[in-house]
Amino acid sequence: MLRKLVLCCLYGSIVFSAGPRTPQEALMKGVINGHIGAFFQQSTKEDPTYGDLNMALSYDSQRFMGYKIGAQAWLVPKLYEARGGDFKRAQEFFVISRVYADFYNEYEKFQLKLGRYDIDEEWMTHDTEGLSVSYDKFENISLSFVWALRNAWVTNYYLSDFRKMFDWSGALLFRGDIQIPNAPVKIKPYLYIAPGFFISPGLKVELHLPLKSGIYFDSHIHLLSYVADKRYYGKSSSSGLVWAEGLVGWNGLEGGVGIITVGGGAGANRIDAFGQHTRFERTVGMFYGNAVTAYGFASASITHYLSLYGAMRGTFINNKNILNWDLKVNFNLQKGIELGFGLLGMFNQTDATGYFGGTKDYLMGRGFIQYSF
């Protein structure tokens, strides 16, 4: 017993000595990251065609007594545009994408984050502006709450400004993660609310099943109810969706299929206003009333230098359809240098529109190169 106590004290002293001992030291030992690159987009019809330089610089302090702070800023000068206003329709010249304070109690497994920060929740992705709270003290159970006022779509080469898609109250997400003991199953119940727009309880069941010789099977079933608010939609209605997906993976290769069916009325057409976890960048029509979407996707990582991704969907609404595809090729030329190409296309016969505007039918080619440090 005495030996264990001594070892614990020694371990604790080593951890303490390795970490910052003062707030000033935590700030001085903070990490600076960033990138500089160029991005080009060539589109058909009225969609934006432009090129830019993009630079981002971020700072994250070390954690001191559970506290840390961070920030990130983007500068995106225009190189050219095909028509006046193309660049401004697609990009922002300067955005402070992150500025946050973060507190984490490692003993109580409690975390609080406030400000602008990256997020990866159901229906909230990329960067958000608001507040997040999580609690992981319970065995096999984690709980979280998010209040998001605005949201920005930020990738390693592209950003939008923060968008206020709902009223002053923003959106609220209550979520639980339940890992079933001794089983490859996780259950995720949640409640997503945008006051004045919708109330949406949901349940997602995930399965990760390792098979022989490194093969694995992943799947999920997602059930969601969408209660539309009369103040926005003009009348109260209730709808929902059923979403099933499965994939098989092996040695850097993955391929799968999925289907999403949406009920009538308002459907769930604003559920993805702050982000989504589908296989597609643009989800035009997928959550409209009476929509049925069937899709397939595949990806491959070939050594450490090349990755491929492709996805295609057909969305059917009232005997009309949307065909959408997304293809990407990325090269990691050497450490910190990445080159990428993409092709995004849509053929849309329906009345559905997206948050990005533009035409219903388009073909969009993209390319980027960047150095990250």
Coordinates of C-alpha atoms in Angstrom, one line a residue:
M1 CA 0.0 0.0 0.0
L2 CA 2.8 2.4 0.9
R3 CA 4.6 1.5 -2.3
K4 CA 1.4 2.4 -4.4
L5 CA 1.1 5.7 -2.5
V6 CA 4.7 6.7 -3.2
L7 CA 4.3 5.8 -6.9
C8 CA 1.1 7.9 -7.1
C9 CA 2.8 10.8 -5.5
L10 CA 5.8 10.6 -7.8
Y11 CA 3.5 10.3 -10.8
G12 CA 1.5 13.3 -9.7
S13 CA 4.6 15.4 -9.1
I14 CA 5.9 14.5 -12.6
V15 CA 2.6 15.5 -14.3
F16 CA 2.5 18.7 -12.3
S17 CA 6.1 19.6 -13.1
A18 CA 5.5 19.0 -16.7
G19 CA 2.5 21.3 -16.9
P20 CA 2.5 25.1 -16.6
R21 CA 3.0 26.4 -13.1
T22 CA 1.6 29.9 -13.7
P23 CA -0.9 31.5 -16.0
Q24 CA 2.0 33.4 -17.7
E25 CA 3.8 30.1 -18.4
A26 CA 0.6 28.6 -19.8
L27 CA 0.3 31.5 -22.2
M28 CA 4.0 31.5 -23.2
K29 CA 3.9 27.7 -23.9
G30 CA 0.9 28.1 -26.1
V31 CA 0.8 26.5 -29.6
I32 CA 0.7 28.5 -32.8
N33 CA -0.5 26.9 -36.0
G34 CA -1.6 28.1 -39.4
H35 CA -1.5 27.7 -43.1
I36 CA -1.1 29.7 -46.3
G37 CA -2.5 28.5 -49.6
A38 CA -4.5 29.2 -52.7
F39 CA -8.0 28.1 -53.8
F40 CA -9.7 28.1 -57.2
Q41 CA -13.3 27.4 -58.2
Q42 CA -14.6 27.2 -61.7
S43 CA -18.4 26.9 -62.0
T44 CA -21.0 26.8 -64.8
K45 CA -23.9 29.1 -65.2
E46 CA -24.3 31.8 -62.5
D47 CA -22.5 30.1 -59.6
P48 CA -19.3 31.8 -58.4
T49 CA -16.0 31.4 -60.3
Y50 CA -13.0 32.9 -58.5
G51 CA -9.5 32.4 -57.1
D52 CA -8.1 33.5 -53.8
L53 CA -5.1 33.3 -51.4
N54 CA -6.1 32.1 -47.9
M55 CA -4.2 32.4 -44.7
A56 CA -5.1 31.4 -41.2
L57 CA -3.3 31.8 -37.9
S58 CA -4.4 30.2 -34.6
Y59 CA -3.2 30.2 -31.1
D60 CA -4.1 27.8 -28.2
S61 CA -2.7 28.2 -24.7
Q62 CA -1.7 25.4 -22.5
R63 CA -4.2 24.4 -19.9
F64 CA -3.6 25.9 -16.4
M65 CA -5.8 24.6 -13.5
G66 CA -8.3 23.5 -16.1
Y67 CA -8.4 26.7 -18.0
K68 CA -7.2 27.5 -21.5
I69 CA -8.0 30.1 -24.2
G70 CA -7.6 30.2 -28.0
A71 CA -8.2 32.2 -31.2
Q72 CA -8.0 31.8 -34.9
A73 CA -8.2 34.5 -37.7
W74 CA -8.5 34.2 -41.5
L75 CA -7.3 36.5 -44.2
V76 CA -8.5 35.7 -47.7
P77 CA -7.4 38.2 -50.4
K78 CA -9.0 37.9 -53.9
L79 CA -6.9 36.8 -56.8
Y80 CA -9.6 37.1 -59.6
E81 CA -13.3 36.6 -60.2
A82 CA -15.2 35.8 -63.4
R83 CA -18.0 38.3 -62.8
G84 CA -18.2 41.2 -60.4
G85 CA -19.3 40.0 -57.0
D86 CA -18.5 36.3 -57.5
F87 CA -15.8 36.3 -54.8
K88 CA -18.0 38.1 -52.2
R89 CA -20.8 35.7 -52.8
A90 CA -18.6 32.8 -51.8
Q91 CA -15.9 34.0 -49.5
E92 CA -15.1 36.5 -46.8
F93 CA -12.0 38.7 -46.7
F94 CA -11.4 38.6 -43.0
V95 CA -13.1 36.5 -40.2
I96 CA -12.2 35.8 -36.6
S97 CA -13.4 32.2 -36.8
R98 CA -12.4 31.2 -33.2
V99 CA -12.0 33.1 -29.9
Y100 CA -12.9 31.0 -26.9
A101 CA -12.4 30.2 -23.3
D102 CA -12.3 26.5 -22.2
F103 CA -12.5 25.0 -18.7
Y104 CA -12.1 21.3 -18.0
N105 CA -12.2 19.5 -14.6
E106 CA -10.4 16.2 -15.1
Y107 CA -11.6 14.7 -11.9
E108 CA -15.3 15.4 -12.4
K109 CA -15.0 15.0 -16.2
F110 CA -16.8 18.3 -16.7
Q111 CA -16.1 20.8 -19.6
L112 CA -17.4 24.2 -20.4
K113 CA -16.5 26.1 -23.6
L114 CA -17.7 29.6 -24.5
G115 CA -17.2 31.8 -27.5
R116 CA -16.4 30.8 -31.1
Y117 CA -14.9 27.3 -31.4
D118 CA -15.0 24.2 -33.6
I119 CA -17.8 21.7 -33.0
D120 CA -18.9 18.3 -34.2
E121 CA -22.3 17.6 -32.9
E122 CA -25.4 16.1 -34.6
W123 CA -26.7 18.9 -36.8
M124 CA -24.0 21.3 -35.6
T125 CA -20.6 21.2 -37.4
H126 CA -17.6 23.3 -38.3
D127 CA -17.4 26.4 -36.1
T128 CA -20.1 27.7 -33.8
E129 CA -20.7 30.8 -31.7
G130 CA -22.2 30.0 -28.3
L131 CA -21.7 27.7 -25.3
S132 CA -21.0 24.0 -24.8
V133 CA -21.2 21.9 -21.6
S134 CA -20.3 18.2 -21.3
Y135 CA -20.2 15.8 -18.4
D136 CA -18.6 12.3 -18.6
K137 CA -18.4 11.2 -15.0
F138 CA -20.9 8.4 -15.4
E139 CA -19.6 5.0 -16.7
N140 CA -20.5 4.4 -20.3
I141 CA -22.7 7.6 -20.4
S142 CA -21.8 11.1 -21.5
L143 CA -24.1 14.1 -21.5
S144 CA -23.8 17.4 -23.3
F145 CA -25.6 20.7 -23.9
V146 CA -25.0 23.2 -26.7
W147 CA -26.4 26.6 -27.3
A148 CA -25.5 27.9 -30.7
L149 CA -26.4 31.5 -31.8
R150 CA -24.6 31.5 -35.1
N151 CA -22.5 29.1 -37.2
A152 CA -19.8 29.3 -39.8
W153 CA -18.7 26.7 -42.4
V154 CA -14.9 26.5 -42.0
T155 CA -12.7 24.0 -43.7
N156 CA -8.9 24.0 -44.2
Y157 CA -9.2 26.1 -47.3
Y158 CA -12.7 27.7 -47.2
L159 CA -14.8 29.7 -44.8
S160 CA -18.1 31.5 -44.6
D161 CA -18.9 34.2 -42.1
F162 CA -21.0 33.4 -39.1
R163 CA -24.7 33.0 -40.1
K164 CA -27.7 33.6 -37.9
M165 CA -30.1 31.1 -39.4
F166 CA -32.6 31.3 -36.5
D167 CA -33.9 34.1 -34.2
W168 CA -32.0 35.8 -31.4
S169 CA -32.4 32.6 -29.3
G170 CA -30.4 30.5 -31.8
A171 CA -30.6 26.7 -31.4
L172 CA -30.3 24.3 -28.4
L173 CA -29.1 20.8 -28.4
F174 CA -29.3 18.3 -25.5
R175 CA -27.5 15.0 -26.1
G176 CA -26.7 11.8 -24.4
D177 CA -24.2 9.0 -25.5
I178 CA -24.8 5.6 -24.1
Q179 CA -22.2 2.9 -24.8
I180 CA -23.8 -0.5 -24.3
P181 CA -21.3 -2.5 -22.1
N182 CA -19.5 -5.4 -23.8
A183 CA -21.3 -4.7 -27.1
P184 CA -20.3 -2.7 -30.2
V185 CA -23.4 -0.5 -30.0
K186 CA -23.8 3.1 -29.0
I187 CA -27.2 4.8 -28.5
K188 CA -27.4 8.6 -28.9
P189 CA -30.7 10.2 -27.8
Y190 CA -31.0 14.0 -28.3
L191 CA -33.4 16.9 -28.4
Y192 CA -32.7 19.7 -30.9
I193 CA -34.7 22.9 -30.6
A194 CA -34.8 26.1 -32.6
P195 CA -37.4 28.3 -30.8
G196 CA -39.9 29.7 -33.2
F197 CA -38.9 27.2 -35.9
F198 CA -39.0 23.6 -34.7
I199 CA -38.7 21.0 -31.9
S200 CA -36.9 17.8 -32.9
P201 CA -36.3 14.8 -30.7
G202 CA -34.1 12.2 -32.2
L203 CA -32.4 8.8 -31.6
K204 CA -29.4 7.5 -33.3
V205 CA -28.1 3.9 -32.9
E206 CA -24.5 3.2 -34.1
L207 CA -22.9 -0.2 -34.6
H208 CA -19.2 -0.8 -35.1
L209 CA -18.5 -4.5 -35.7
P210 CA -14.9 -5.7 -36.3
L211 CA -14.8 -8.8 -38.5
K212 CA -12.0 -11.1 -39.5
S213 CA -8.7 -10.0 -41.2
G214 CA -9.1 -6.4 -40.4
I215 CA -12.5 -6.0 -42.1
Y216 CA -15.1 -4.0 -40.2
F217 CA -18.8 -3.2 -40.6
D218 CA -20.3 0.2 -39.5
S219 CA -23.9 1.1 -39.6
H220 CA -26.4 3.5 -38.0
I221 CA -30.2 3.9 -37.8
H222 CA -31.4 7.4 -37.2
L223 CA -34.9 8.3 -36.2
L224 CA -36.0 11.9 -35.9
S225 CA -39.3 13.7 -35.2
Y226 CA -39.7 17.3 -36.5
V227 CA -42.5 19.4 -35.0
A228 CA -42.8 22.6 -37.1
D229 CA -43.6 25.9 -35.3
K230 CA -46.6 27.9 -36.6
R231 CA -44.7 31.2 -36.2
Y232 CA -42.4 30.3 -39.0
Y233 CA -44.3 27.8 -41.1
G234 CA -47.7 29.4 -40.9
K235 CA -49.3 26.3 -39.4
S236 CA -48.3 23.7 -36.9
S237 CA -47.3 20.3 -38.4
S238 CA -45.4 17.2 -37.4
S239 CA -43.1 15.1 -39.6
G240 CA -39.8 13.2 -39.3
L241 CA -37.3 11.1 -41.0
V242 CA -35.8 7.6 -41.0
W243 CA -32.2 7.3 -42.0
A244 CA -30.2 4.0 -42.4
E245 CA -26.6 3.6 -43.5
G246 CA -24.1 0.8 -43.7
L247 CA -20.5 0.5 -44.8
V248 CA -17.7 -2.1 -45.1
G249 CA -14.1 -1.1 -44.6
W250 CA -10.7 -2.8 -44.9
N251 CA -7.2 -1.6 -45.0
G252 CA -7.9 2.1 -45.9
L253 CA -10.8 1.3 -48.2
E254 CA -14.5 2.0 -47.4
G255 CA -17.7 1.7 -49.3
G256 CA -21.3 1.9 -48.3
V257 CA -24.9 2.8 -49.1
G258 CA -27.7 4.6 -47.3
I259 CA -31.3 5.7 -47.6
I260 CA -33.2 8.7 -46.0
T261 CA -37.0 9.0 -46.1
V262 CA -38.8 12.1 -44.9
G263 CA -42.4 12.6 -43.9
G264 CA -44.9 15.0 -45.5
G265 CA -45.7 18.6 -44.7
A266 CA -42.7 20.7 -43.7
G267 CA -40.5 17.6 -43.6
A268 CA -37.4 18.6 -41.7
N269 CA -36.2 21.2 -44.1
R270 CA -34.3 23.4 -41.6
I271 CA -32.8 20.6 -39.5
D272 CA -29.4 21.1 -41.2
A273 CA -29.1 24.9 -41.1
F274 CA -26.1 24.7 -38.7
G275 CA -24.5 21.6 -40.3
Q276 CA -25.0 17.9 -40.9
H277 CA -23.3 14.5 -41.0
T278 CA -24.4 13.3 -44.4
R279 CA -21.9 12.2 -47.0
F280 CA -22.6 15.3 -49.1
E281 CA -21.4 18.9 -48.9
R282 CA -24.7 20.3 -50.2
T283 CA -28.0 18.6 -49.0
V284 CA -30.4 20.5 -51.3
G285 CA -33.8 18.7 -51.0
M286 CA -32.7 15.9 -48.8
F287 CA -34.8 17.0 -45.8
Y288 CA -37.8 18.4 -47.7
G289 CA -41.3 17.0 -47.1
N290 CA -41.9 13.6 -48.9
A291 CA -38.3 13.3 -50.0
V292 CA -36.6 9.9 -50.4
T293 CA -32.9 9.8 -50.9
A294 CA -30.8 6.8 -51.9
Y295 CA -27.0 7.2 -52.0
G296 CA -23.7 5.4 -52.2
F297 CA -20.2 6.4 -51.3
A298 CA -16.6 5.1 -51.4
S299 CA -13.2 6.3 -50.1
A300 CA -9.6 5.1 -50.3
S301 CA -6.4 6.0 -48.6
I302 CA -3.5 4.9 -50.7
T303 CA -0.3 5.0 -48.6
H304 CA 0.1 8.3 -46.8
Y305 CA 0.2 10.4 -49.9
L306 CA -3.1 9.9 -51.8
S307 CA -6.7 9.8 -50.7
L308 CA -9.9 9.5 -52.9
Y309 CA -13.5 10.1 -52.1
G310 CA -16.7 9.9 -54.1
A311 CA -20.4 10.0 -53.3
M312 CA -23.6 10.1 -55.4
R313 CA -27.3 10.5 -54.4
G314 CA -30.7 10.6 -56.0
T315 CA -33.4 12.5 -54.1
F316 CA -37.0 12.0 -55.2
I317 CA -39.7 14.6 -54.3
N318 CA -43.2 14.3 -55.8
N319 CA -42.1 12.5 -59.0
K320 CA -39.2 14.9 -59.6
N321 CA -35.6 14.2 -58.7
I322 CA -32.2 15.7 -57.8
L323 CA -29.0 14.0 -58.9
N324 CA -26.0 15.2 -56.9
W325 CA -22.4 14.0 -56.9
D326 CA -19.2 14.9 -55.0
L327 CA -15.7 13.7 -56.0
K328 CA -12.4 14.6 -54.3
V329 CA -8.7 13.7 -54.7
N330 CA -6.1 14.8 -52.2
F331 CA -2.3 14.5 -52.4
N332 CA 0.0 14.9 -49.4
L333 CA 3.1 15.9 -51.3
Q334 CA 5.3 16.1 -48.2
K335 CA 4.9 17.0 -44.6
G336 CA 2.7 20.1 -44.3
I337 CA 2.0 20.4 -48.1
E338 CA -1.4 19.3 -49.5
L339 CA -2.8 19.5 -53.0
G340 CA -6.5 18.8 -53.7
F341 CA -9.0 18.7 -56.5
G342 CA -12.7 18.3 -56.4
L343 CA -15.8 18.0 -58.7
L344 CA -19.2 18.9 -57.4
G345 CA -22.3 18.6 -59.6
M346 CA -26.1 18.8 -59.3
F347 CA -29.1 18.3 -61.6
N348 CA -32.2 19.5 -59.9
Q349 CA -35.8 19.2 -61.3
T350 CA -37.5 20.0 -58.0
D351 CA -38.4 23.3 -56.3
A352 CA -35.8 22.7 -53.5
T353 CA -33.1 25.3 -52.9
G354 CA -30.1 25.4 -50.7
Y355 CA -28.5 27.7 -48.2
F356 CA -25.7 28.6 -50.6
G357 CA -28.0 30.0 -53.3
G358 CA -26.8 29.7 -56.9
T359 CA -28.4 27.8 -59.7
K360 CA -30.2 24.4 -59.5
D361 CA -28.0 22.8 -62.2
Y362 CA -24.3 23.2 -62.1
L363 CA -20.9 21.7 -62.4
M364 CA -18.2 23.0 -60.1
G365 CA -14.5 22.3 -60.3
R366 CA -12.2 23.1 -57.4
G367 CA -8.5 23.0 -56.6
F368 CA -6.3 24.1 -53.8
I369 CA -2.8 23.9 -52.5
Q370 CA -1.6 24.8 -49.1
Y371 CA 1.3 24.7 -46.7
S372 CA 0.4 24.1 -43.0
F373 CA 2.6 24.7 -40.0

